[in-house]
mmCIF file of C-alpha atoms in Angstrom:
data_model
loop_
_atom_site.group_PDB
_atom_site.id
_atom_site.type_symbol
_atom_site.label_atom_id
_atom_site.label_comp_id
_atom_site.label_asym_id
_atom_site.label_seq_id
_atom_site.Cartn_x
_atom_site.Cartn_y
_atom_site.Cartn_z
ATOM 1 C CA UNK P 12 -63.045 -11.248 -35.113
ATOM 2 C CA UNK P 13 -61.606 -13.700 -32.574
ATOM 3 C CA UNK P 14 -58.051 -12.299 -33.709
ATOM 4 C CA UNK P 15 -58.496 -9.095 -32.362
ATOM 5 C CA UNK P 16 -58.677 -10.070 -28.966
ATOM 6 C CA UNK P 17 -55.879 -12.193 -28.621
ATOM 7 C CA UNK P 18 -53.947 -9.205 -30.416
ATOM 8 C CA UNK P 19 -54.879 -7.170 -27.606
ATOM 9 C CA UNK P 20 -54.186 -10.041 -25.652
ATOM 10 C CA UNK P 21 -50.405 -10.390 -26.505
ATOM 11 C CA UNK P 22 -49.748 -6.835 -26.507
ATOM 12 C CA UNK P 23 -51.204 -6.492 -23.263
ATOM 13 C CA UNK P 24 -48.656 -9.352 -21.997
ATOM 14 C CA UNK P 25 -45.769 -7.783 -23.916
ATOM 15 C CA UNK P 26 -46.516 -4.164 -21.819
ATOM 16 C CA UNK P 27 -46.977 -5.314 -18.587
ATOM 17 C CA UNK P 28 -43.388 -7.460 -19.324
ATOM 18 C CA UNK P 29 -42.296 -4.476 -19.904
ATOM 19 C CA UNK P 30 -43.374 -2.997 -16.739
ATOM 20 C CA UNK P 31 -41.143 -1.699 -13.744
ATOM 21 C CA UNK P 32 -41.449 -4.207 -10.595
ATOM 22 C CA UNK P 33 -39.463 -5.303 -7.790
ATOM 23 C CA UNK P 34 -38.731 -8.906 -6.376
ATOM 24 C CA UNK P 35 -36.879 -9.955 -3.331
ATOM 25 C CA UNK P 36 -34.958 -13.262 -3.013
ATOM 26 C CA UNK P 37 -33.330 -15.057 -0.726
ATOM 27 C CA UNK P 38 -29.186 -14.754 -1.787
ATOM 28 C CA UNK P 39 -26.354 -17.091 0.507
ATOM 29 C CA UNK P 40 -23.549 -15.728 1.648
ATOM 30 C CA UNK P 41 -20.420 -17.327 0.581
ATOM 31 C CA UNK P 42 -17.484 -16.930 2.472
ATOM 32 C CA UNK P 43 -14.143 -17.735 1.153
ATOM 33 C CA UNK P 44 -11.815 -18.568 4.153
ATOM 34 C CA UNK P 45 -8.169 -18.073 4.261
ATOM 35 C CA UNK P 46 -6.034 -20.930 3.204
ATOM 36 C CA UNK P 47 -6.075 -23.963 5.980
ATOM 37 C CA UNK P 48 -8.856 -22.653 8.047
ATOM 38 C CA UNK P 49 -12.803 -23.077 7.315
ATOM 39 C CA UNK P 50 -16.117 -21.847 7.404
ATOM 40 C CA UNK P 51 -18.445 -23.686 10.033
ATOM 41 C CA UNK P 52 -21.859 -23.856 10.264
ATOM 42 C CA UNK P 53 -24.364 -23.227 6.989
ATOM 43 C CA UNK P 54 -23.817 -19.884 5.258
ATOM 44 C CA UNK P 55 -26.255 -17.369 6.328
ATOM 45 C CA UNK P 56 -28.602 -15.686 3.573
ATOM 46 C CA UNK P 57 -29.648 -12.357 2.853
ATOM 47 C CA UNK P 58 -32.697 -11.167 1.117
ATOM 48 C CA UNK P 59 -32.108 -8.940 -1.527
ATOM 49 C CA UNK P 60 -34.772 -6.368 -3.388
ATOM 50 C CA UNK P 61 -34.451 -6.725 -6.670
ATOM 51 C CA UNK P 62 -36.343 -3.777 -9.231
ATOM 52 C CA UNK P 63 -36.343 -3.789 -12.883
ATOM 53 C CA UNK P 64 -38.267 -4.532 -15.693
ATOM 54 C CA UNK P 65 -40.943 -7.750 -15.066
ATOM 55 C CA UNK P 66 -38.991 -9.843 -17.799
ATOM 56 C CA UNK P 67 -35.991 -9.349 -16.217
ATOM 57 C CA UNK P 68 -36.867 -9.781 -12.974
ATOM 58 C CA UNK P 69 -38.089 -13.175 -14.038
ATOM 59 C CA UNK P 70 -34.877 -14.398 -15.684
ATOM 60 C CA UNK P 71 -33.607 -13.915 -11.787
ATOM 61 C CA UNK P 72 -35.722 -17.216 -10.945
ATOM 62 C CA UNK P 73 -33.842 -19.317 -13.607
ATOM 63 C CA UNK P 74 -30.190 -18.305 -12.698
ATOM 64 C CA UNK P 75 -28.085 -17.708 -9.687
ATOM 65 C CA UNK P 76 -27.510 -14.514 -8.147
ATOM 66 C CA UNK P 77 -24.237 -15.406 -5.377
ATOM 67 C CA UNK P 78 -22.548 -12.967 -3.066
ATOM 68 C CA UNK P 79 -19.488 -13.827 -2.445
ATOM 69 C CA UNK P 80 -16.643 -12.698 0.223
ATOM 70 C CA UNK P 81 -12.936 -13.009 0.487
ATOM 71 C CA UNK P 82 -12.123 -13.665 4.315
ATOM 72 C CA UNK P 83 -8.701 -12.104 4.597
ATOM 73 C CA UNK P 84 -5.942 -14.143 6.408
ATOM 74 C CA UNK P 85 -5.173 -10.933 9.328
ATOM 75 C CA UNK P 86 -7.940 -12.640 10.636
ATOM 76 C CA UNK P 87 -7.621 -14.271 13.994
ATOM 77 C CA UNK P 88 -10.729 -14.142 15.438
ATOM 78 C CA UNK P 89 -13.302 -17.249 15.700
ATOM 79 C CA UNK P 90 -16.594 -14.851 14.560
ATOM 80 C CA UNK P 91 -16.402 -12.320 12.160
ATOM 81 C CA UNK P 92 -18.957 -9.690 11.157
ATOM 82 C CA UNK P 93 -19.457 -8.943 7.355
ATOM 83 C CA UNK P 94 -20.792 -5.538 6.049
ATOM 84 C CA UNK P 95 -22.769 -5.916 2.937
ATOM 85 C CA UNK P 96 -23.233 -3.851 0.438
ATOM 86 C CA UNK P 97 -25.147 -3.916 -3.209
ATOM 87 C CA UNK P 98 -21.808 -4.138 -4.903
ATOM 88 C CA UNK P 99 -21.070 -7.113 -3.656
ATOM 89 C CA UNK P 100 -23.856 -9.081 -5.332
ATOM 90 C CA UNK P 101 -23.106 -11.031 -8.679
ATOM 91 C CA UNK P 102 -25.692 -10.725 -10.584
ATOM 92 C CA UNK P 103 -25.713 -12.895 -13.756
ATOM 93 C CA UNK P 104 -24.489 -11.530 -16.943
ATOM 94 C CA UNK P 105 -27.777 -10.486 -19.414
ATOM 95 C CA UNK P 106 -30.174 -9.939 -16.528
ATOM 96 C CA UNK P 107 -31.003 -5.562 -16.542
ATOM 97 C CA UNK P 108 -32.267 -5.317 -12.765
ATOM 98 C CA UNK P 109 -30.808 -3.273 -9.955
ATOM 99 C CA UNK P 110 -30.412 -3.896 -6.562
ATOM 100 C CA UNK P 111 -32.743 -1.552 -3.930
ATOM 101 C CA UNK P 112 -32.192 -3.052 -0.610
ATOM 102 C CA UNK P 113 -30.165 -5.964 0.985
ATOM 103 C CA UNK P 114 -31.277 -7.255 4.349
ATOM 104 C CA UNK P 115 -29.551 -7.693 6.880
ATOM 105 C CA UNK P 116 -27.054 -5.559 5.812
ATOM 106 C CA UNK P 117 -24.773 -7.214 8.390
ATOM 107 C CA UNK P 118 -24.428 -11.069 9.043
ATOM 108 C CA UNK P 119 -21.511 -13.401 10.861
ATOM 109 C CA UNK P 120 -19.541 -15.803 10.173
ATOM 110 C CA UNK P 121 -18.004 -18.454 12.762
ATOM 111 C CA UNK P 122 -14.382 -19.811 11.312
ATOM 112 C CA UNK P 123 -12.376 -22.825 13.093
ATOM 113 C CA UNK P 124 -10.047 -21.671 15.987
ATOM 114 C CA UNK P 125 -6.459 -20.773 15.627
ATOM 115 C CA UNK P 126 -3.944 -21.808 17.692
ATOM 116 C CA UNK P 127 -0.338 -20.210 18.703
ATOM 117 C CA UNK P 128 3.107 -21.626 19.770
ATOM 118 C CA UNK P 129 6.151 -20.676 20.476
ATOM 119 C CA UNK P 130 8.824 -22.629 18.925
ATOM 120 C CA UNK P 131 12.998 -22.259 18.932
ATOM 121 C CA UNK P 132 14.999 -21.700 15.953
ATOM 122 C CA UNK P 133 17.575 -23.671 15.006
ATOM 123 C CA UNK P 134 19.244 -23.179 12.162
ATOM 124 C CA UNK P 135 21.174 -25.778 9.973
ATOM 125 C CA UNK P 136 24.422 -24.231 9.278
ATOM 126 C CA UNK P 137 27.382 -26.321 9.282
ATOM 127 C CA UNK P 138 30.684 -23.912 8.627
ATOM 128 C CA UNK P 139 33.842 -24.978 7.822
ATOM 129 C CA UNK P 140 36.767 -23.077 8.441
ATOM 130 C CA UNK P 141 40.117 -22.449 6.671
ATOM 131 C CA UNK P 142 43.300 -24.277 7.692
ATOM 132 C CA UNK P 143 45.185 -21.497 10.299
ATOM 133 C CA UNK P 144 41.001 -19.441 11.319
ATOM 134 C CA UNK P 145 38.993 -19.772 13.834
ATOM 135 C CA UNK P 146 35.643 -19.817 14.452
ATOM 136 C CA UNK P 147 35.227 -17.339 17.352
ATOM 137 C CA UNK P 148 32.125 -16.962 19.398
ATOM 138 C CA UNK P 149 29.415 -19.517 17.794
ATOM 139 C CA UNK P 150 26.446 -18.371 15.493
ATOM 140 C CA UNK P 151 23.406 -16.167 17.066
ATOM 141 C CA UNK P 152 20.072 -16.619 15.596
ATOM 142 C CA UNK P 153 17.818 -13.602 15.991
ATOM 143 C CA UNK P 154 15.306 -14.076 16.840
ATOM 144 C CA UNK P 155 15.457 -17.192 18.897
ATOM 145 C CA UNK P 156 12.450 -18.151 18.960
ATOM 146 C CA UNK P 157 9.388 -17.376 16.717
ATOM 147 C CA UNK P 158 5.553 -17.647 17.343
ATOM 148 C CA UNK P 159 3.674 -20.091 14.584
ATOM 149 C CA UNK P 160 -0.124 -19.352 14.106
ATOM 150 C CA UNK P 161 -2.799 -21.675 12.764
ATOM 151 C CA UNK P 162 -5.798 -23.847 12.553
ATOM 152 C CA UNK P 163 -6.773 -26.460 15.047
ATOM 153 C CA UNK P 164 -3.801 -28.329 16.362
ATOM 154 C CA UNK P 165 -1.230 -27.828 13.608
ATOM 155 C CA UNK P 166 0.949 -25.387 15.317
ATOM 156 C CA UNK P 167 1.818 -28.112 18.103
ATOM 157 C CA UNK P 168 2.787 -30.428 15.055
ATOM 158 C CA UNK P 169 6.104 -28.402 15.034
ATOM 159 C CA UNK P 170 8.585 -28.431 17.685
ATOM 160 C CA UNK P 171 10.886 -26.079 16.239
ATOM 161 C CA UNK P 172 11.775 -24.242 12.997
ATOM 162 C CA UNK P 173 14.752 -24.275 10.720
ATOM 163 C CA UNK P 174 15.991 -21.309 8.385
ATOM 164 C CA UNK P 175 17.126 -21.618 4.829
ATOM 165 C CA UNK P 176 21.036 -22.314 4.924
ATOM 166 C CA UNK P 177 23.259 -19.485 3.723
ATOM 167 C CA UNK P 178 25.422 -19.649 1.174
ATOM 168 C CA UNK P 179 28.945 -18.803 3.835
ATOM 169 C CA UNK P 180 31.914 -18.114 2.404
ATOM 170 C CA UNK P 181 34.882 -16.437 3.346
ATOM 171 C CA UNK P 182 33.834 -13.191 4.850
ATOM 172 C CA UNK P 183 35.249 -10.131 6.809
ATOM 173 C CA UNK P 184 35.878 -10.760 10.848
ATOM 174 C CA UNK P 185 32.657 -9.333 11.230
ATOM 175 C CA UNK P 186 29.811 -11.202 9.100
ATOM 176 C CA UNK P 187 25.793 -10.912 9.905
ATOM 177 C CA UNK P 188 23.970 -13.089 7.004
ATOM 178 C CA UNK P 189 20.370 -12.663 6.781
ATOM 179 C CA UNK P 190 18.604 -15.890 6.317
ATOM 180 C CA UNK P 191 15.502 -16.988 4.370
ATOM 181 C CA UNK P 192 12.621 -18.659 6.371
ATOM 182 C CA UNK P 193 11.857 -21.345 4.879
ATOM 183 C CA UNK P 194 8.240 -22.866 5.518
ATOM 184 C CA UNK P 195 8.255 -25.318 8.620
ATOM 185 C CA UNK P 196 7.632 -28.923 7.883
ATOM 186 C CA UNK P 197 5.251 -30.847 10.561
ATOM 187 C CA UNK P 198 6.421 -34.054 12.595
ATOM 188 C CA UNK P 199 5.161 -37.333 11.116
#
């Protein structure tokens, strides 16, 4: 006789498992910043309604649920504002719940400052000519001078840039090379 009861017992705990609910919970926002700049301040966090069955929505508790964001490096500003939306949640793999509601749907971020500079190219071409040429009229870099953009102080690290050296060999009077950029290195 005692049996019976906890048989209604269990099935009672299996149903209501079964059961449609909802849950909110508190989900950071992770930004990823481009390369050589960073994130200040504490991510904010969102609160996300979660609905699904009561089993599931209880795994939720015991794993991670991350929303993530990829910062793109067009970016120049010092705050930027992120829309969010429910595709942007990860929610963990073996966990059947949906997401109703995030809020706020929009939060900010605040990334270091960027800095610009104008620096002169110089290029680092040395040309040697044939016995019986000349070299007539110099070399012309175009542009002259180019703008560097980064974090904190590192664009007045550099006080000028160099191009890639062409290959120069013996050309037509009338020779315009296009040179590679090659990436500035920064004063000791």
């Amino acid at each position: 006789q005692l049996t019976l009861p906890l048989r209604a017992g269990l099935l009672g705990v299996v149903a209501s498992a079964e059961e449609p609910g909802g849950r909110v919970i508190g989900v950071p926002v992770t930004a990823q910043p481009p390369r050589g700049r960073s994130i200040i301040g504490a991510p904010p966090e969102v609160n996300v309604l979660f609905t699904g069955p009561r089993r599931e929505l209880m795994k939720l508790g015991a794993t991670q649920v991350s929303l993530t964001r990829i910062v793109p490096d067009t970016v120049t500003g010092r705050t930027l504002t992120l829309e969010l939306t429910p595709s942007d949640l990860e929610i963990p793999r073996g966990v059947a719940v949906r997401v109703l509601d995030i809020e706020p749907r929009q939060v900010s971020i605040e990334l270091d400052s960027l800095q610009e500079r104008a620096v002169p190219v110089h290029p680092e071409v040395r040309v040697q000519a044939d016995i019986g040429s000349d070299l007539i009229g110099g070399l012309q870099v175009v542009p002259g001078i180019v703008r560097l953009s980064g974090p904190a102080n590192l664009p007045s690290r550099f006080d000028s840039v160099s191009p890639l050296p062409p290959p120069l060999t013996p050309a037509p009077a009338r020779y315009r090379p296009t040179l590679a950029q090659r990436t500035p290195r920064p004063r000791p």
